[in-house]
Coordinates of C-alpha atoms in Angstrom, one line a residue:
X1 CA -96.3 -195.3 -164.2
X2 CA -98.5 -192.2 -163.8
X3 CA -95.9 -190.0 -165.4
X4 CA -95.6 -192.2 -168.4
X5 CA -99.2 -191.7 -169.2
X6 CA -98.8 -187.9 -169.6
X7 CA -97.9 -186.0 -172.7
X8 CA -95.1 -183.6 -173.0
X9 CA -97.6 -180.7 -173.3
X10 CA -99.3 -181.8 -170.0
X11 CA -95.9 -181.8 -168.2
X12 CA -94.9 -178.5 -169.5
X13 CA -98.3 -176.9 -168.6
X14 CA -97.7 -177.7 -164.9
X15 CA -94.0 -177.3 -164.7
X16 CA -92.8 -174.3 -162.6
X17 CA -91.2 -171.5 -164.4
X18 CA -87.5 -170.6 -164.0
X19 CA -86.9 -167.6 -161.8
X20 CA -83.5 -167.4 -160.3
X21 CA -84.5 -164.4 -158.2
X22 CA -87.1 -166.5 -156.3
X23 CA -86.5 -168.1 -153.0
X24 CA -86.4 -171.6 -154.5
X25 CA -85.1 -172.6 -157.9
X26 CA -86.9 -175.6 -159.4
X27 CA -84.4 -175.8 -162.2
X28 CA -81.9 -178.1 -160.4
X29 CA -80.8 -181.7 -160.3
X30 CA -83.3 -184.0 -158.5
X31 CA -81.6 -186.3 -156.0
X32 CA -83.7 -189.4 -156.5
X33 CA -81.5 -192.0 -154.8
X34 CA -81.0 -193.9 -158.0
X35 CA -79.8 -192.0 -161.0
X36 CA -78.5 -189.2 -158.7
X37 CA -77.8 -190.7 -155.2
X38 CA -76.7 -187.5 -153.5
X39 CA -76.1 -183.8 -154.1
X40 CA -73.0 -182.7 -156.0
X41 CA -71.4 -181.4 -152.9
X42 CA -72.0 -184.7 -151.0
X43 CA -70.6 -186.7 -153.9
X44 CA -67.5 -184.6 -154.2
X45 CA -66.9 -184.9 -150.4
X46 CA -67.2 -188.7 -150.6
X47 CA -63.7 -190.3 -150.9
X48 CA -65.2 -192.9 -153.2
X49 CA -66.2 -190.4 -155.9
X50 CA -64.5 -190.8 -159.3
X51 CA -62.0 -188.0 -159.7
X52 CA -62.7 -187.0 -163.3
X53 CA -60.6 -184.1 -164.7
X54 CA -62.7 -181.0 -164.8
X55 CA -63.0 -177.5 -166.3
X56 CA -65.5 -175.2 -164.5
X57 CA -66.0 -171.5 -164.6
X58 CA -68.3 -168.6 -164.8
X59 CA -68.8 -165.4 -166.8
X60 CA -68.1 -161.9 -165.5
X61 CA -71.7 -160.7 -165.8
X62 CA -73.7 -164.0 -165.2
X63 CA -76.5 -162.2 -163.3
X64 CA -77.5 -159.7 -166.0
X65 CA -79.4 -162.3 -168.0
X66 CA -81.7 -163.0 -165.0
X67 CA -82.4 -159.4 -164.1
X68 CA -83.4 -158.1 -167.5
X69 CA -87.0 -157.5 -166.3
X70 CA -86.0 -156.1 -162.9
X71 CA -86.2 -152.4 -162.4
X72 CA -84.2 -151.1 -159.5
X73 CA -84.2 -147.3 -159.6
X74 CA -83.3 -146.6 -156.0
X75 CA -81.4 -148.2 -153.1
X76 CA -84.8 -148.9 -151.5
X77 CA -85.9 -150.9 -154.6
X78 CA -82.7 -152.9 -154.3
X79 CA -83.2 -153.5 -150.6
X80 CA -86.8 -154.7 -151.2
X81 CA -85.7 -157.0 -154.0
X82 CA -82.9 -158.6 -152.0
X83 CA -85.2 -159.1 -149.1
X84 CA -87.9 -160.8 -151.3
X85 CA -85.3 -163.1 -152.7
X86 CA -83.0 -163.9 -149.8
X87 CA -85.3 -164.1 -146.7
X88 CA -83.3 -164.7 -143.6
X89 CA -80.0 -164.1 -145.5
X90 CA -81.0 -160.6 -146.7
X91 CA -79.2 -158.6 -144.0
X92 CA -76.0 -160.5 -144.5
X93 CA -76.1 -160.1 -148.3
X94 CA -77.0 -156.4 -148.1
X95 CA -74.0 -155.9 -145.8
X96 CA -71.7 -157.7 -148.3
X97 CA -73.2 -156.0 -151.3
X98 CA -74.4 -152.5 -150.3
X99 CA -75.9 -150.5 -153.1
X100 CA -73.5 -147.6 -152.2
X101 CA -70.5 -149.7 -153.3
X102 CA -71.7 -150.0 -156.8
X103 CA -72.4 -147.8 -159.8
X104 CA -76.1 -148.3 -159.4
X105 CA -78.6 -150.5 -157.4
X106 CA -79.0 -152.6 -160.5
X107 CA -75.2 -153.2 -160.7
X108 CA -75.2 -154.3 -157.0
X109 CA -78.0 -156.7 -157.7
X110 CA -76.4 -158.2 -160.8
X111 CA -73.1 -158.7 -158.8
X112 CA -75.1 -160.4 -156.0
X113 CA -76.8 -162.7 -158.4
X114 CA -73.6 -163.6 -160.1
X115 CA -71.8 -164.5 -156.9
X116 CA -74.6 -166.3 -155.0
X117 CA -76.0 -168.3 -158.0
X118 CA -72.9 -169.0 -160.0
X119 CA -69.5 -167.8 -158.9
X120 CA -69.4 -169.1 -155.3
X121 CA -71.0 -172.5 -156.0
X122 CA -68.6 -173.0 -158.9
X123 CA -65.6 -172.2 -156.8
X124 CA -66.8 -174.5 -154.1
X125 CA -67.1 -177.4 -156.5
X126 CA -63.7 -176.7 -158.0
X127 CA -62.1 -176.5 -154.5
X128 CA -63.7 -179.9 -153.5
X129 CA -62.8 -181.6 -156.8
X130 CA -59.2 -180.4 -156.8
X131 CA -58.5 -182.2 -153.4
X132 CA -58.5 -185.5 -155.3
X133 CA -58.0 -184.5 -158.9
X134 CA -55.1 -182.2 -159.7
X135 CA -56.3 -181.8 -163.3
X136 CA -59.0 -179.3 -162.3
X137 CA -59.1 -176.0 -164.1
X138 CA -61.1 -172.8 -163.3
X139 CA -61.9 -169.9 -165.7
X140 CA -63.6 -166.6 -165.8
X141 CA -65.0 -165.5 -169.2
X142 CA -65.0 -161.7 -169.9
X143 CA -65.3 -161.3 -173.7
X144 CA -68.4 -159.4 -174.8
X145 CA -69.9 -159.8 -178.3
X146 CA -71.3 -156.6 -179.9
X147 CA -74.9 -157.8 -179.8
X148 CA -74.7 -158.4 -176.0
X149 CA -72.9 -155.2 -175.5
X150 CA -75.7 -153.4 -177.3
X151 CA -78.3 -154.5 -174.8
X152 CA -76.1 -153.9 -171.8
X153 CA -75.7 -157.4 -170.4
X154 CA -72.0 -157.8 -170.9
X155 CA -70.4 -161.2 -170.6
X156 CA -73.6 -162.7 -169.4
X157 CA -74.7 -166.3 -168.6
X158 CA -74.0 -168.7 -171.5
X159 CA -72.3 -166.1 -173.6
X160 CA -69.1 -168.1 -173.6
X161 CA -70.7 -171.0 -175.5
X162 CA -70.2 -169.5 -179.1
X163 CA -66.5 -169.1 -178.2
X164 CA -66.1 -172.8 -177.3
X165 CA -67.9 -174.1 -180.4
X166 CA -67.4 -171.2 -183.0
X167 CA -71.1 -170.9 -183.5
X168 CA -72.0 -167.2 -183.6
X169 CA -75.6 -167.6 -184.7
X170 CA -78.3 -165.2 -183.5
X171 CA -78.5 -163.3 -181.3
X172 CA -74.8 -162.8 -181.6
X173 CA -73.3 -160.5 -184.2
X174 CA -70.8 -161.7 -186.7
X175 CA -67.5 -162.2 -184.8
X176 CA -65.0 -159.4 -184.9
X177 CA -61.3 -160.2 -185.3
X178 CA -61.0 -160.2 -181.5
X179 CA -63.9 -162.5 -181.1
X180 CA -62.4 -164.9 -183.6
X181 CA -59.0 -164.8 -181.8
X182 CA -60.8 -165.6 -178.5
X183 CA -62.8 -168.4 -180.1
X184 CA -59.7 -170.0 -181.7
X185 CA -57.8 -169.9 -178.4
X186 CA -60.7 -171.0 -176.2
X187 CA -61.8 -173.9 -178.4
X188 CA -58.2 -175.1 -178.7
X189 CA -58.0 -175.2 -174.9
X190 CA -61.3 -177.1 -174.6
X191 CA -60.3 -179.6 -177.3
X192 CA -57.0 -180.4 -175.8
X193 CA -58.6 -180.9 -172.4
X194 CA -61.2 -183.2 -173.9
X195 CA -58.5 -185.4 -175.6
X196 CA -55.8 -185.3 -172.9
X197 CA -57.2 -183.9 -169.7
X198 CA -54.8 -181.0 -170.1
X199 CA -55.7 -177.7 -171.9
X200 CA -52.1 -176.6 -172.2
X201 CA -49.8 -176.8 -175.2
X202 CA -46.5 -175.5 -176.4
X203 CA -46.9 -171.8 -177.5
X204 CA -50.2 -171.3 -175.8
X205 CA -50.7 -169.0 -172.7
X206 CA -50.2 -171.4 -169.7
X207 CA -53.4 -172.3 -167.9
X208 CA -52.4 -173.6 -164.4
X209 CA -54.5 -176.1 -162.7
X210 CA -56.5 -174.9 -159.8
X211 CA -55.0 -175.1 -156.3
X212 CA -56.0 -173.9 -152.9
X213 CA -52.3 -173.3 -152.0
X214 CA -51.3 -169.7 -151.7
X215 CA -49.4 -168.3 -154.7

């Protein structure tokens, strides 16, 4: 009742900002016991969950969008940034993602952000879903539009969306012939999945369903 008396401006004024490098991320589903009765993982682990066919995936350079304002000139800068973000998990993460293993401390940080915030959670969800739903498909998007390449973020977070819907409005540059080919193929996969729960078709490159079985 209290919330209904507030204006949108009042809510926005007190809402926390989105900072994926912080220790806690407020931009997440709220488990309220009614609309959302449990976390995504808990629901997927519940035998009673509805096994809806699924496409899920990530982009190769997810983390770059969230580190645009972060300057990491030295390994010490990187070490401090990871410790400020990860707390008790910092030592483990620095062992898995040492700055020395990457082209730069910034590259190490971008990879860490990608894996911790996007890649690992997505793969976990797909693994859980595929136990009860064989029509579960995983992707990794790597195409880079010229506008994103110009600012050095690569195939960053959400950059696949224009290729699904064919909408290359700003900040994207007009699509090249390669961009158009990727869009035509990608949107066709998505449309077939939406209509039949299977992205595959005769003549298209096969997209196998996800499985945890060894190849």
